Structure formats: structure tokens, C-alpha cells
PDB file of C-alpha atoms and ligand atoms in Angstrom:
ATOM      1  CA  MET A 840      -5.107  90.192  52.558  1.00  0.00           C
ATOM      2  CA  ASN A 841      -2.127  88.578  54.142  1.00  0.00           C
ATOM      3  CA  ASP A 842      -0.971  86.121  51.516  1.00  0.00           C
ATOM      4  CA  HIS A 843       2.440  85.705  53.103  1.00  0.00           C
ATOM      5  CA  PRO A 844       1.873  83.999  56.444  1.00  0.00           C
ATOM      6  CA  THR A 845       4.897  84.403  58.708  1.00  0.00           C
ATOM      7  CA  THR A 846       3.740  82.325  61.614  1.00  0.00           C
ATOM      8  CA  THR A 847       3.805  78.854  60.101  1.00  0.00           C
ATOM      9  CA  ALA A 848       5.065  76.298  62.576  1.00  0.00           C
ATOM     10  CA  ALA A 849       8.551  74.925  62.016  1.00  0.00           C
ATOM     11  CA  PRO A 850       8.696  71.353  60.755  1.00  0.00           C
ATOM     12  CA  ASP A 851       8.334  68.681  63.433  1.00  0.00           C
ATOM     13  CA  HIS A 852      11.534  66.831  62.677  1.00  0.00           C
ATOM     14  CA  ARG A 853      13.660  69.686  64.049  1.00  0.00           C
ATOM     15  CA  ALA A 854      11.483  72.115  65.918  1.00  0.00           C
ATOM     16  CA  GLY A 855      11.752  70.195  69.149  1.00  0.00           C
ATOM     17  CA  ALA A 856      15.222  68.874  69.793  1.00  0.00           C
ATOM     18  CA  GLU A 857      17.396  71.165  67.727  1.00  0.00           C
ATOM     19  CA  ALA A 858      15.655  74.380  68.698  1.00  0.00           C
ATOM     20  CA  SER A 859      15.877  73.626  72.390  1.00  0.00           C
ATOM     21  CA  GLU A 860      19.572  72.844  72.087  1.00  0.00           C
ATOM     22  CA  VAL A 861      20.187  76.139  70.299  1.00  0.00           C
ATOM     23  CA  ARG A 862      18.188  77.978  72.953  1.00  0.00           C
ATOM     24  CA  ARG A 863      20.131  76.254  75.704  1.00  0.00           C
ATOM     25  CA  PHE A 864      23.356  77.460  74.067  1.00  0.00           C
ATOM     26  CA  TRP A 865      22.526  81.169  74.281  1.00  0.00           C
ATOM     27  CA  GLY A 866      20.619  80.749  77.519  1.00  0.00           C
ATOM     28  CA  ARG A 867      23.774  79.393  79.180  1.00  0.00           C
ATOM     29  CA  LEU A 868      25.578  82.547  78.062  1.00  0.00           C
ATOM     30  CA  GLY A 869      22.860  84.719  79.604  1.00  0.00           C
ATOM     31  CA  LEU A 870      21.932  86.209  76.231  1.00  0.00           C
ATOM     32  CA  PRO A 871      18.440  87.263  75.105  1.00  0.00           C
ATOM     33  CA  GLY A 872      18.953  85.308  71.855  1.00  0.00           C
ATOM     34  CA  LEU A 873      21.188  85.401  68.800  1.00  0.00           C
ATOM     35  CA  VAL A 874      21.855  87.942  66.063  1.00  0.00           C
ATOM     36  CA  ASP A 875      22.749  86.214  62.791  1.00  0.00           C
ATOM     37  CA  VAL A 876      24.061  88.599  60.112  1.00  0.00           C
ATOM     38  CA  HIS A 877      24.358  86.005  57.377  1.00  0.00           C
ATOM     39  CA  THR A 878      21.167  84.186  56.480  1.00  0.00           C
ATOM     40  CA  HIS A 879      19.757  83.803  52.996  1.00  0.00           C
ATOM     41  CA  PHE A 880      16.224  84.637  51.975  1.00  0.00           C
ATOM     42  CA  MET A 881      15.617  85.431  48.319  1.00  0.00           C
ATOM     43  CA  PRO A 882      13.012  84.965  45.623  1.00  0.00           C
ATOM     44  CA  GLU A 883      12.072  81.294  45.332  1.00  0.00           C
ATOM     45  CA  ARG A 884      13.388  80.993  41.785  1.00  0.00           C
ATOM     46  CA  VAL A 885      16.786  82.431  42.723  1.00  0.00           C
ATOM     47  CA  LEU A 886      17.079  80.300  45.843  1.00  0.00           C
ATOM     48  CA  SER A 887      16.411  77.113  43.907  1.00  0.00           C
ATOM     49  CA  LYS A 888      19.246  78.100  41.534  1.00  0.00           C
ATOM     50  CA  VAL A 889      21.532  78.573  44.534  1.00  0.00           C
ATOM     51  CA  TRP A 890      20.534  75.144  45.827  1.00  0.00           C
ATOM     52  CA  GLU A 891      21.259  73.653  42.407  1.00  0.00           C
ATOM     53  CA  TYR A 892      24.719  75.207  42.591  1.00  0.00           C
ATOM     54  CA  PHE A 893      25.418  73.607  45.958  1.00  0.00           C
ATOM     55  CA  ASP A 894      23.972  70.292  44.797  1.00  0.00           C
ATOM     56  CA  GLY A 895      26.577  70.268  42.022  1.00  0.00           C
ATOM     57  CA  LEU A 896      29.454  71.581  44.112  1.00  0.00           C
ATOM     58  CA  GLY A 897      31.096  68.197  44.772  1.00  0.00           C
ATOM     59  CA  PRO A 898      33.771  68.487  42.055  1.00  0.00           C
ATOM     60  CA  LEU A 899      34.758  72.019  43.180  1.00  0.00           C
ATOM     61  CA  THR A 900      35.273  71.009  46.775  1.00  0.00           C
ATOM     62  CA  GLY A 901      37.287  67.911  46.051  1.00  0.00           C
ATOM     63  CA  GLY A 902      34.228  65.675  46.021  1.00  0.00           C
ATOM     64  CA  LEU A 903      32.872  67.004  49.322  1.00  0.00           C
ATOM     65  CA  ALA A 904      29.067  66.928  49.135  1.00  0.00           C
ATOM     66  CA  TRP A 905      27.121  70.035  50.213  1.00  0.00           C
ATOM     67  CA  PRO A 906      23.673  68.826  51.255  1.00  0.00           C
ATOM     68  CA  ILE A 907      21.381  71.773  52.068  1.00  0.00           C
ATOM     69  CA  THR A 908      20.028  71.045  55.546  1.00  0.00           C
ATOM     70  CA  TYR A 909      17.030  73.407  55.595  1.00  0.00           C
ATOM     71  CA  ARG A 910      15.129  73.000  52.360  1.00  0.00           C
ATOM     72  CA  GLU A 911      11.785  74.046  53.851  1.00  0.00           C
ATOM     73  CA  ALA A 912       9.413  76.620  52.415  1.00  0.00           C
ATOM     74  CA  GLU A 913      10.236  80.237  53.198  1.00  0.00           C
ATOM     75  CA  ALA A 914       7.776  80.771  56.047  1.00  0.00           C
ATOM     76  CA  GLU A 915       8.956  77.579  57.722  1.00  0.00           C
ATOM     77  CA  ARG A 916      12.567  78.656  57.456  1.00  0.00           C
ATOM     78  CA  ALA A 917      11.813  81.995  59.120  1.00  0.00           C
ATOM     79  CA  ALA A 918       9.781  80.196  61.788  1.00  0.00           C
ATOM     80  CA  LEU A 919      12.704  77.895  62.461  1.00  0.00           C
ATOM     81  CA  LEU A 920      15.064  80.846  63.055  1.00  0.00           C
ATOM     82  CA  ARG A 921      12.540  82.191  65.568  1.00  0.00           C
ATOM     83  CA  GLU A 922      12.399  78.817  67.280  1.00  0.00           C
ATOM     84  CA  PHE A 923      16.183  78.973  67.546  1.00  0.00           C
ATOM     85  CA  GLY A 924      15.812  82.358  69.228  1.00  0.00           C
ATOM     86  CA  VAL A 925      17.462  84.375  66.460  1.00  0.00           C
ATOM     87  CA  ARG A 926      16.293  87.892  67.325  1.00  0.00           C
ATOM     88  CA  ALA A 927      17.498  89.456  64.091  1.00  0.00           C
ATOM     89  CA  PHE A 928      18.631  87.987  60.817  1.00  0.00           C
ATOM     90  CA  THR A 929      19.210  89.135  57.234  1.00  0.00           C
ATOM     91  CA  SER A 930      18.017  88.269  53.754  1.00  0.00           C
ATOM     92  CA  MET A 931      21.349  88.000  51.967  1.00  0.00           C
ATOM     93  CA  LEU A 932      20.618  88.133  48.266  1.00  0.00           C
ATOM     94  CA  TYR A 933      22.900  88.961  45.361  1.00  0.00           C
ATOM     95  CA  PRO A 934      22.865  89.292  41.575  1.00  0.00           C
ATOM     96  CA  HIS A 935      25.024  87.306  39.181  1.00  0.00           C
ATOM     97  CA  LYS A 936      24.450  89.671  36.253  1.00  0.00           C
ATOM     98  CA  PRO A 937      23.534  93.278  35.474  1.00  0.00           C
ATOM     99  CA  GLY A 938      19.938  94.422  35.708  1.00  0.00           C
ATOM    100  CA  MET A 939      19.066  92.089  38.572  1.00  0.00           C
ATOM    101  CA  ALA A 940      19.962  93.981  41.749  1.00  0.00           C
ATOM    102  CA  ARG A 941      17.109  96.482  41.593  1.00  0.00           C
ATOM    103  CA  TRP A 942      14.592  93.656  41.223  1.00  0.00           C
ATOM    104  CA  LEU A 943      16.135  91.752  44.139  1.00  0.00           C
ATOM    105  CA  ASN A 944      15.999  94.916  46.232  1.00  0.00           C
ATOM    106  CA  GLY A 945      12.304  95.259  45.461  1.00  0.00           C
ATOM    107  CA  TRP A 946      11.696  91.718  46.667  1.00  0.00           C
ATOM    108  CA  ALA A 947      13.752  92.404  49.797  1.00  0.00           C
ATOM    109  CA  VAL A 948      11.634  95.449  50.710  1.00  0.00           C
ATOM    110  CA  ASP A 949       8.557  93.254  50.643  1.00  0.00           C
ATOM    111  CA  PHE A 950      10.264  90.449  52.563  1.00  0.00           C
ATOM    112  CA  ALA A 951      11.425  92.843  55.285  1.00  0.00           C
ATOM    113  CA  ARG A 952       7.906  94.303  55.507  1.00  0.00           C
ATOM    114  CA  ARG A 953       6.349  90.914  56.135  1.00  0.00           C
ATOM    115  CA  THR A 954       9.273  89.682  58.298  1.00  0.00           C
ATOM    116  CA  PRO A 955       9.784  92.208  61.094  1.00  0.00           C
ATOM    117  CA  ASP A 956      12.758  90.380  62.623  1.00  0.00           C
ATOM    118  CA  CYS A 957      14.613  90.495  59.299  1.00  0.00           C
ATOM    119  CA  LEU A 958      17.105  93.340  58.967  1.00  0.00           C
ATOM    120  CA  HIS A 959      16.063  94.883  55.656  1.00  0.00           C
ATOM    121  CA  THR A 960      18.788  93.809  53.214  1.00  0.00           C
ATOM    122  CA  ALA A 961      19.739  95.137  49.780  1.00  0.00           C
ATOM    123  CA  THR A 962      22.374  94.375  47.185  1.00  0.00           C
ATOM    124  CA  LEU A 963      24.311  95.997  44.353  1.00  0.00           C
ATOM    125  CA  TYR A 964      26.225  95.332  41.149  1.00  0.00           C
ATOM    126  CA  PRO A 965      28.669  97.463  39.148  1.00  0.00           C
ATOM    127  CA  GLU A 966      26.310  98.934  36.563  1.00  0.00           C
ATOM    128  CA  PRO A 967      24.936 102.301  35.524  1.00  0.00           C
ATOM    129  CA  GLY A 968      22.308 103.450  38.025  1.00  0.00           C
ATOM    130  CA  VAL A 969      23.791 101.574  40.980  1.00  0.00           C
ATOM    131  CA  GLU A 970      24.237 104.749  43.019  1.00  0.00           C
ATOM    132  CA  THR A 971      20.575 105.642  42.495  1.00  0.00           C
ATOM    133  CA  TYR A 972      19.133 102.307  43.531  1.00  0.00           C
ATOM    134  CA  VAL A 973      21.481 101.969  46.492  1.00  0.00           C
ATOM    135  CA  ARG A 974      20.405 105.441  47.650  1.00  0.00           C
ATOM    136  CA  GLU A 975      16.771 104.423  47.204  1.00  0.00           C
ATOM    137  CA  ALA A 976      17.371 101.248  49.205  1.00  0.00           C
ATOM    138  CA  VAL A 977      19.011 103.183  52.052  1.00  0.00           C
ATOM    139  CA  GLU A 978      16.170 105.718  52.011  1.00  0.00           C
ATOM    140  CA  ALA A 979      13.692 102.833  52.085  1.00  0.00           C
ATOM    141  CA  GLY A 980      15.353 101.643  55.301  1.00  0.00           C
ATOM    142  CA  ALA A 981      17.926  99.062  54.219  1.00  0.00           C
ATOM    143  CA  ARG A 982      20.021  98.179  57.293  1.00  0.00           C
ATOM    144  CA  VAL A 983      22.623  96.029  55.555  1.00  0.00           C
ATOM    145  CA  LEU A 984      23.785  95.132  52.063  1.00  0.00           C
ATOM    146  CA  LYS A 985      25.163  91.941  50.610  1.00  0.00           C
ATOM    147  CA  ALA A 986      27.788  91.761  47.873  1.00  0.00           C
ATOM    148  CA  HIS A 987      29.079  88.533  46.375  1.00  0.00           C
ATOM    149  CA  VAL A 988      32.316  89.015  44.443  1.00  0.00           C
ATOM    150  CA  GLN A 989      32.668  85.409  43.303  1.00  0.00           C
ATOM    151  CA  VAL A 990      29.093  84.889  42.082  1.00  0.00           C
ATOM    152  CA  GLY A 991      28.898  88.396  40.599  1.00  0.00           C
ATOM    153  CA  ALA A 992      32.351  87.958  39.014  1.00  0.00           C
ATOM    154  CA  TYR A 993      33.101  91.673  39.330  1.00  0.00           C
ATOM    155  CA  ASP A 994      35.930  93.731  40.707  1.00  0.00           C
ATOM    156  CA  PRO A 995      34.680  95.333  43.941  1.00  0.00           C
ATOM    157  CA  ALA A 996      37.020  98.232  43.180  1.00  0.00           C
ATOM    158  CA  ASP A 997      35.258  98.802  39.827  1.00  0.00           C
ATOM    159  CA  GLU A 998      34.796 102.559  39.551  1.00  0.00           C
ATOM    160  CA  LEU A 999      31.100 102.103  38.775  1.00  0.00           C
ATOM    161  CA  LEU A1000      30.710 101.051  42.421  1.00  0.00           C
ATOM    162  CA  ASP A1001      32.667 103.949  43.816  1.00  0.00           C
ATOM    163  CA  PRO A1002      29.764 106.352  44.463  1.00  0.00           C
ATOM    164  CA  ALA A1003      27.748 103.519  46.047  1.00  0.00           C
ATOM    165  CA  TRP A1004      30.577 102.605  48.421  1.00  0.00           C
ATOM    166  CA  GLY A1005      30.953 106.295  49.296  1.00  0.00           C
ATOM    167  CA  LEU A1006      27.260 106.637  50.011  1.00  0.00           C
ATOM    168  CA  LEU A1007      27.212 103.511  52.183  1.00  0.00           C
ATOM    169  CA  ALA A1008      30.289 104.665  54.093  1.00  0.00           C
ATOM    170  CA  ASP A1009      28.627 108.031  54.771  1.00  0.00           C
ATOM    171  CA  ALA A1010      25.365 106.371  55.817  1.00  0.00           C
ATOM    172  CA  GLY A1011      27.210 103.861  58.032  1.00  0.00           C
ATOM    173  CA  VAL A1012      25.265 101.002  56.434  1.00  0.00           C
ATOM    174  CA  PRO A1013      27.284  97.774  56.663  1.00  0.00           C
ATOM    175  CA  VAL A1014      27.929  95.529  53.668  1.00  0.00           C
ATOM    176  CA  VAL A1015      28.387  91.799  54.141  1.00  0.00           C
ATOM    177  CA  ILE A1016      30.782  90.931  51.353  1.00  0.00           C
ATOM    178  CA  HIS A1017      31.735  87.480  50.174  1.00  0.00           C
ATOM    179  CA  CYS A1018      35.196  88.354  48.909  1.00  0.00           C
ATOM    180  CA  GLY A1019      37.404  85.458  50.015  1.00  0.00           C
ATOM    181  CA  SER A1020      38.334  82.722  47.560  1.00  0.00           C
ATOM    182  CA  GLY A1021      36.344  79.952  49.254  1.00  0.00           C
ATOM    183  CA  PRO A1022      34.677  77.629  48.509  1.00  0.00           C
ATOM    184  CA  ALA A1023      35.746  78.443  44.948  1.00  0.00           C
ATOM    185  CA  PRO A1024      38.005  81.294  43.824  1.00  0.00           C
ATOM    186  CA  GLY A1025      36.818  83.890  41.335  1.00  0.00           C
ATOM    187  CA  LYS A1026      38.655  86.309  39.107  1.00  0.00           C
ATOM    188  CA  HIS A1027      38.312  89.113  41.664  1.00  0.00           C
ATOM    189  CA  THR A1028      38.214  87.261  44.994  1.00  0.00           C
ATOM    190  CA  GLY A1029      40.919  87.655  47.620  1.00  0.00           C
ATOM    191  CA  PRO A1030      42.102  90.556  49.749  1.00  0.00           C
ATOM    192  CA  GLU A1031      43.767  92.700  47.083  1.00  0.00           C
ATOM    193  CA  PRO A1032      40.656  94.222  45.418  1.00  0.00           C
ATOM    194  CA  ILE A1033      39.129  94.847  48.859  1.00  0.00           C
ATOM    195  CA  ALA A1034      42.300  96.619  49.968  1.00  0.00           C
ATOM    196  CA  ARG A1035      41.841  98.961  46.995  1.00  0.00           C
ATOM    197  CA  VAL A1036      38.208  99.650  47.968  1.00  0.00           C
ATOM    198  CA  LEU A1037      39.206 100.402  51.563  1.00  0.00           C
ATOM    199  CA  ALA A1038      42.077 102.643  50.506  1.00  0.00           C
ATOM    200  CA  ARG A1039      39.446 104.843  48.843  1.00  0.00           C
ATOM    201  CA  HIS A1040      36.707 104.369  51.464  1.00  0.00           C
ATOM    202  CA  PRO A1041      38.453 103.748  54.789  1.00  0.00           C
ATOM    203  CA  ARG A1042      35.244 104.176  56.806  1.00  0.00           C
ATOM    204  CA  LEU A1043      33.207 101.716  54.747  1.00  0.00           C
ATOM    205  CA  ARG A1044      31.650  99.153  57.083  1.00  0.00           C
ATOM    206  CA  LEU A1045      32.580  95.973  55.272  1.00  0.00           C
ATOM    207  CA  ILE A1046      31.712  92.726  57.010  1.00  0.00           C
ATOM    208  CA  VAL A1047      33.979  90.121  55.457  1.00  0.00           C
ATOM    209  CA  ALA A1048      31.894  86.962  55.089  1.00  0.00           C
ATOM    210  CA  HIS A1049      33.275  83.586  56.194  1.00  0.00           C
ATOM    211  CA  MET A1050      36.128  85.394  58.004  1.00  0.00           C
ATOM    212  CA  GLY A1051      37.659  85.762  54.532  1.00  0.00           C
ATOM    213  CA  MET A1052      38.039  82.010  54.033  1.00  0.00           C
ATOM    214  CA  PRO A1053      40.581  80.830  52.953  1.00  0.00           C
ATOM    215  CA  GLU A1054      42.572  84.105  53.084  1.00  0.00           C
ATOM    216  CA  TYR A1055      41.868  84.468  56.808  1.00  0.00           C
ATOM    217  CA  GLU A1056      45.058  86.209  57.808  1.00  0.00           C
ATOM    218  CA  GLU A1057      45.067  88.711  54.949  1.00  0.00           C
ATOM    219  CA  PHE A1058      41.535  89.792  55.833  1.00  0.00           C
ATOM    220  CA  LEU A1059      42.443  89.990  59.524  1.00  0.00           C
ATOM    221  CA  ASP A1060      45.223  92.362  58.413  1.00  0.00           C
ATOM    222  CA  LEU A1061      42.587  94.584  56.798  1.00  0.00           C
ATOM    223  CA  ALA A1062      40.360  94.469  59.879  1.00  0.00           C
ATOM    224  CA  GLU A1063      43.301  95.474  62.047  1.00  0.00           C
ATOM    225  CA  ARG A1064      44.103  98.336  59.724  1.00  0.00           C
ATOM    226  CA  TYR A1065      40.542  99.657  59.242  1.00  0.00           C
ATOM    227  CA  PRO A1066      38.461 100.012  62.417  1.00  0.00           C
ATOM    228  CA  GLU A1067      35.116  99.752  60.576  1.00  0.00           C
ATOM    229  CA  VAL A1068      35.961  96.404  58.987  1.00  0.00           C
ATOM    230  CA  ARG A1069      34.288  93.430  60.622  1.00  0.00           C
ATOM    231  CA  LEU A1070      34.173  89.708  59.922  1.00  0.00           C
ATOM    232  CA  ASP A1071      31.347  87.206  60.035  1.00  0.00           C
ATOM    233  CA  THR A1072      31.857  83.671  61.277  1.00  0.00           C
ATOM    234  CA  THR A1073      29.742  82.019  58.588  1.00  0.00           C
ATOM    235  CA  MET A1074      30.767  78.339  58.339  1.00  0.00           C
ATOM    236  CA  THR A1075      34.225  79.094  59.691  1.00  0.00           C
ATOM    237  CA  PHE A1076      35.623  76.789  62.387  1.00  0.00           C
ATOM    238  CA  THR A1077      33.081  74.020  61.660  1.00  0.00           C
ATOM    239  CA  ASP A1078      34.430  70.561  60.843  1.00  0.00           C
ATOM    240  CA  PHE A1079      33.119  71.032  57.322  1.00  0.00           C
ATOM    241  CA  ALA A1080      35.053  74.273  56.737  1.00  0.00           C
ATOM    242  CA  GLU A1081      38.135  73.041  58.559  1.00  0.00           C
ATOM    243  CA  ARG A1082      38.398  70.228  56.032  1.00  0.00           C
ATOM    244  CA  LEU A1083      38.217  72.706  53.152  1.00  0.00           C
ATOM    245  CA  ALA A1084      40.233  75.593  54.575  1.00  0.00           C
ATOM    246  CA  PRO A1085      41.544  75.202  58.125  1.00  0.00           C
ATOM    247  CA  PHE A1086      41.757  78.367  60.195  1.00  0.00           C
ATOM    248  CA  PRO A1087      45.418  78.864  61.222  1.00  0.00           C
ATOM    249  CA  THR A1088      45.945  78.262  64.944  1.00  0.00           C
ATOM    250  CA  ARG A1089      48.530  81.027  65.112  1.00  0.00           C
ATOM    251  CA  ALA A1090      45.828  83.560  64.159  1.00  0.00           C
ATOM    252  CA  LEU A1091      43.550  82.692  67.110  1.00  0.00           C
ATOM    253  CA  PRO A1092      44.916  85.460  69.376  1.00  0.00           C
ATOM    254  CA  ARG A1093      43.935  87.967  66.701  1.00  0.00           C
ATOM    255  CA  LEU A1094      40.313  86.832  67.068  1.00  0.00           C
ATOM    256  CA  THR A1095      40.426  87.771  70.725  1.00  0.00           C
ATOM    257  CA  ALA A1096      41.813  91.203  69.929  1.00  0.00           C
ATOM    258  CA  LEU A1097      39.087  91.755  67.307  1.00  0.00           C
ATOM    259  CA  GLY A1098      36.391  90.357  69.598  1.00  0.00           C
ATOM    260  CA  ASP A1099      34.176  93.420  69.242  1.00  0.00           C
ATOM    261  CA  ARG A1100      34.161  93.165  65.437  1.00  0.00           C
ATOM    262  CA  ILE A1101      33.360  89.511  64.812  1.00  0.00           C
ATOM    263  CA  LEU A1102      29.709  88.746  64.120  1.00  0.00           C
ATOM    264  CA  LEU A1103      27.787  85.512  64.132  1.00  0.00           C
ATOM    265  CA  GLY A1104      26.855  84.363  60.647  1.00  0.00           C
ATOM    266  CA  SER A1105      25.538  80.935  59.727  1.00  0.00           C
ATOM    267  CA  ASP A1106      24.572  80.750  56.019  1.00  0.00           C
ATOM    268  CA  PHE A1107      21.170  79.403  57.066  1.00  0.00           C
ATOM    269  CA  PRO A1108      19.432  77.706  55.270  1.00  0.00           C
ATOM    270  CA  ASN A1109      22.261  76.667  52.936  1.00  0.00           C
ATOM    271  CA  LEU A1110      24.204  74.773  55.590  1.00  0.00           C
ATOM    272  CA  PRO A1111      25.545  71.304  54.975  1.00  0.00           C
ATOM    273  CA  TYR A1112      25.018  70.547  58.719  1.00  0.00           C
ATOM    274  CA  PRO A1113      22.634  71.527  61.552  1.00  0.00           C
ATOM    275  CA  TYR A1114      22.623  75.161  62.769  1.00  0.00           C
ATOM    276  CA  LEU A1115      23.910  74.219  66.206  1.00  0.00           C
ATOM    277  CA  ARG A1116      27.261  73.149  64.699  1.00  0.00           C
ATOM    278  CA  GLN A1117      28.203  76.762  63.989  1.00  0.00           C
ATOM    279  CA  LEU A1118      27.635  77.710  67.612  1.00  0.00           C
ATOM    280  CA  GLU A1119      29.522  74.698  68.930  1.00  0.00           C
ATOM    281  CA  ALA A1120      32.415  75.482  66.581  1.00  0.00           C
ATOM    282  CA  LEU A1121      32.663  78.981  68.067  1.00  0.00           C
ATOM    283  CA  GLU A1122      32.459  77.646  71.605  1.00  0.00           C
ATOM    284  CA  ARG A1123      35.246  75.136  71.117  1.00  0.00           C
ATOM    285  CA  LEU A1124      37.658  77.899  70.081  1.00  0.00           C
ATOM    286  CA  ASP A1125      37.712  78.434  73.826  1.00  0.00           C
ATOM    287  CA  LEU A1126      38.075  82.213  73.637  1.00  0.00           C
ATOM    288  CA  GLY A1127      35.882  82.744  76.671  1.00  0.00           C
ATOM    289  CA  GLN A1128      32.241  83.458  77.462  1.00  0.00           C
ATOM    290  CA  GLU A1129      32.609  87.186  77.045  1.00  0.00           C
ATOM    291  CA  TRP A1130      33.923  86.680  73.513  1.00  0.00           C
ATOM    292  CA  LEU A1131      31.064  84.294  72.695  1.00  0.00           C
ATOM    293  CA  ARG A1132      28.449  86.707  74.038  1.00  0.00           C
ATOM    294  CA  ALA A1133      29.885  89.527  71.934  1.00  0.00           C
ATOM    295  CA  VAL A1134      30.082  87.438  68.757  1.00  0.00           C
ATOM    296  CA  CYS A1135      26.754  85.643  69.054  1.00  0.00           C
ATOM    297  CA  HIS A1136      24.704  88.661  70.056  1.00  0.00           C
ATOM    298  CA  ASP A1137      26.138  91.872  71.452  1.00  0.00           C
ATOM    299  CA  ASN A1138      28.265  92.995  68.484  1.00  0.00           C
ATOM    300  CA  GLY A1139      25.358  92.605  66.082  1.00  0.00           C
ATOM    301  CA  ALA A1140      22.896  94.197  68.495  1.00  0.00           C
ATOM    302  CA  ARG A1141      25.184  97.201  68.823  1.00  0.00           C
ATOM    303  CA  LEU A1142      25.897  97.511  65.105  1.00  0.00           C
ATOM    304  CA  PHE A1143      22.208  97.439  64.220  1.00  0.00           C
ATOM    305  CA  GLY A1144      20.959  99.306  67.262  1.00  0.00           C
ATOM    306  CA  LEU A1145      18.656  96.501  68.438  1.00  0.00           C
TER     307      LEU A1145
HETATM  308 ZN1  LIG B1036      26.216  82.954  52.344  1.00  0.00          ZN
END
């Protein structure tokens, strides 16, 4: 009956050492665990395409290789997050063409059902019917959406999306949106299209993925202007990201001021380095324990009512 086991043990080569280091990190902060708003689970076929993309990314990132660290089977990946003490995570999935979002959302319902610590995630695309399937997803219990402007190659301010953004703003359901121009720019990436969306939907709970990399300061401007805009830390501040798109030192004080609206994100399993690196990168910003507690757990716990 249960053909999707969720309790498979994490692989030996990491379960021990890495998991205990991650647990020590949040234990030191006195937290009950981590909340990670940016983790990828998607249908096997789609995920292998994503991995192929990263495998071939060298030329786009100036020859920088992007080795996927956690290429385990799905159940093992979820088990590994549990070993790390991630109390809640997401299944960020996204379409690259029309007619795909509804199918992805169907998969995500099933994944959330068999993965109780996953925050039920949905996605959208500018296409006829988007309002209907986003409403259905919210009614089915979606807690968060993912939108990927570069992969989807659409304008987030496309009027086809307007009713969906309105509905999500009214429902208070956050949307993690990859809208910055890193690691590769797209026709509609960058802060300008997002500014147009927010001008129409000022209460929309956008969570700007990767802190808006590389347009960090422009997206911080938007967060300062719109109190429901948040940012996720995904990959930002790690050595890997700093080589590609360094975070400007002069903007660090703004991170302190926005400390209640920055959320831990990791990009697990598509990281080119071990999970712990993201946490260490946040810690070495030296913005204080209170800031770290908020970012690594409390802000997410509050947003999702954990
Ligand atoms: Zn991601």
C-alpha cells in the first residue's frame, strides 16, 4: 500500500559527520531545528533535467563547475534533511513551458501527502487557466508557491498572471520567486518586472530567492518599500556565490534591519557544496545570534505557523 517509503536511512557517507555538525549548529543557537524555504523536490524526470542543466553550466558561470552534492534517491534526500534537523522544507518545482504547472502541482500534492514535513508547494505559469489551478492548489492546502522567471522565460508582470497574484496576495500564501539575474540572466529577470508586480499587488508575499543575486541592493530596495516582501538566503554569502556575485559589504546593515524578513534557503539537493556551508556563510556575516536564530528558524516558523 505504501509504495513511497519516507523513512529510508540517509546514505552512510554523510549521515554521521555532516548531520551532527548541522545539528550542532542549530543546537548552539538554542533552536529546535531549521526551517528551509528553498529545497527542490520534483518528479524524477524533471529533476534529472535540472541536474543536466547544472552539469552543463560551466560555460555560463565562467567555467565554474556546479557539481550536485546530493544526488541520492528522493526518499534518501528527504531522510537526509531530517537528519540535519530541518523541521520544515519545501518542494520547489517550476515549469519551463505552458501546460506543465498543473501536472507539477498534482505531483506536489502527492509528495506533500507522503512527506508530512514538506510544506505543500505549488507553481504557476502565465497561461489560460492559471487562476483556476492556483485557486485549486490553495484550496488543496498549498502553503507556498515557487516561480522561476529565468527558467520559465516569462514576464512576471504578464497580465495573465494578474488574477493569480491577486488571489495569492489575498490568501497570504507566499511565493518564492527566482527573479534575480543569477546565475544566468533571462529576458525578464531583474528587479524591474517585480517592481511592476508589486505596484499592482503591494501585499503579495514574494520571497525573493537568492537574496536577488546579483541585483541584491535593488531587491533590498523593494523589501524596504513593501513590508510583505522577504528574501531567502539560498546560496548567498557562500564562497561559491561570492565568486560569482559578491554581496556588497555596504549593504550588510540593511540585512540587520530586515532581520525579520530573511529566510533560510539552501537549494538542497542542487548544491555544489555541503549543506553546512550555507549555515557557516550566514554565521560569518557576524550579524549576531538573534539574527541567525530568526533567519534559520523563527522567521520561517512564524510565516508558516509551525
Ligand atoms: Zn533553487
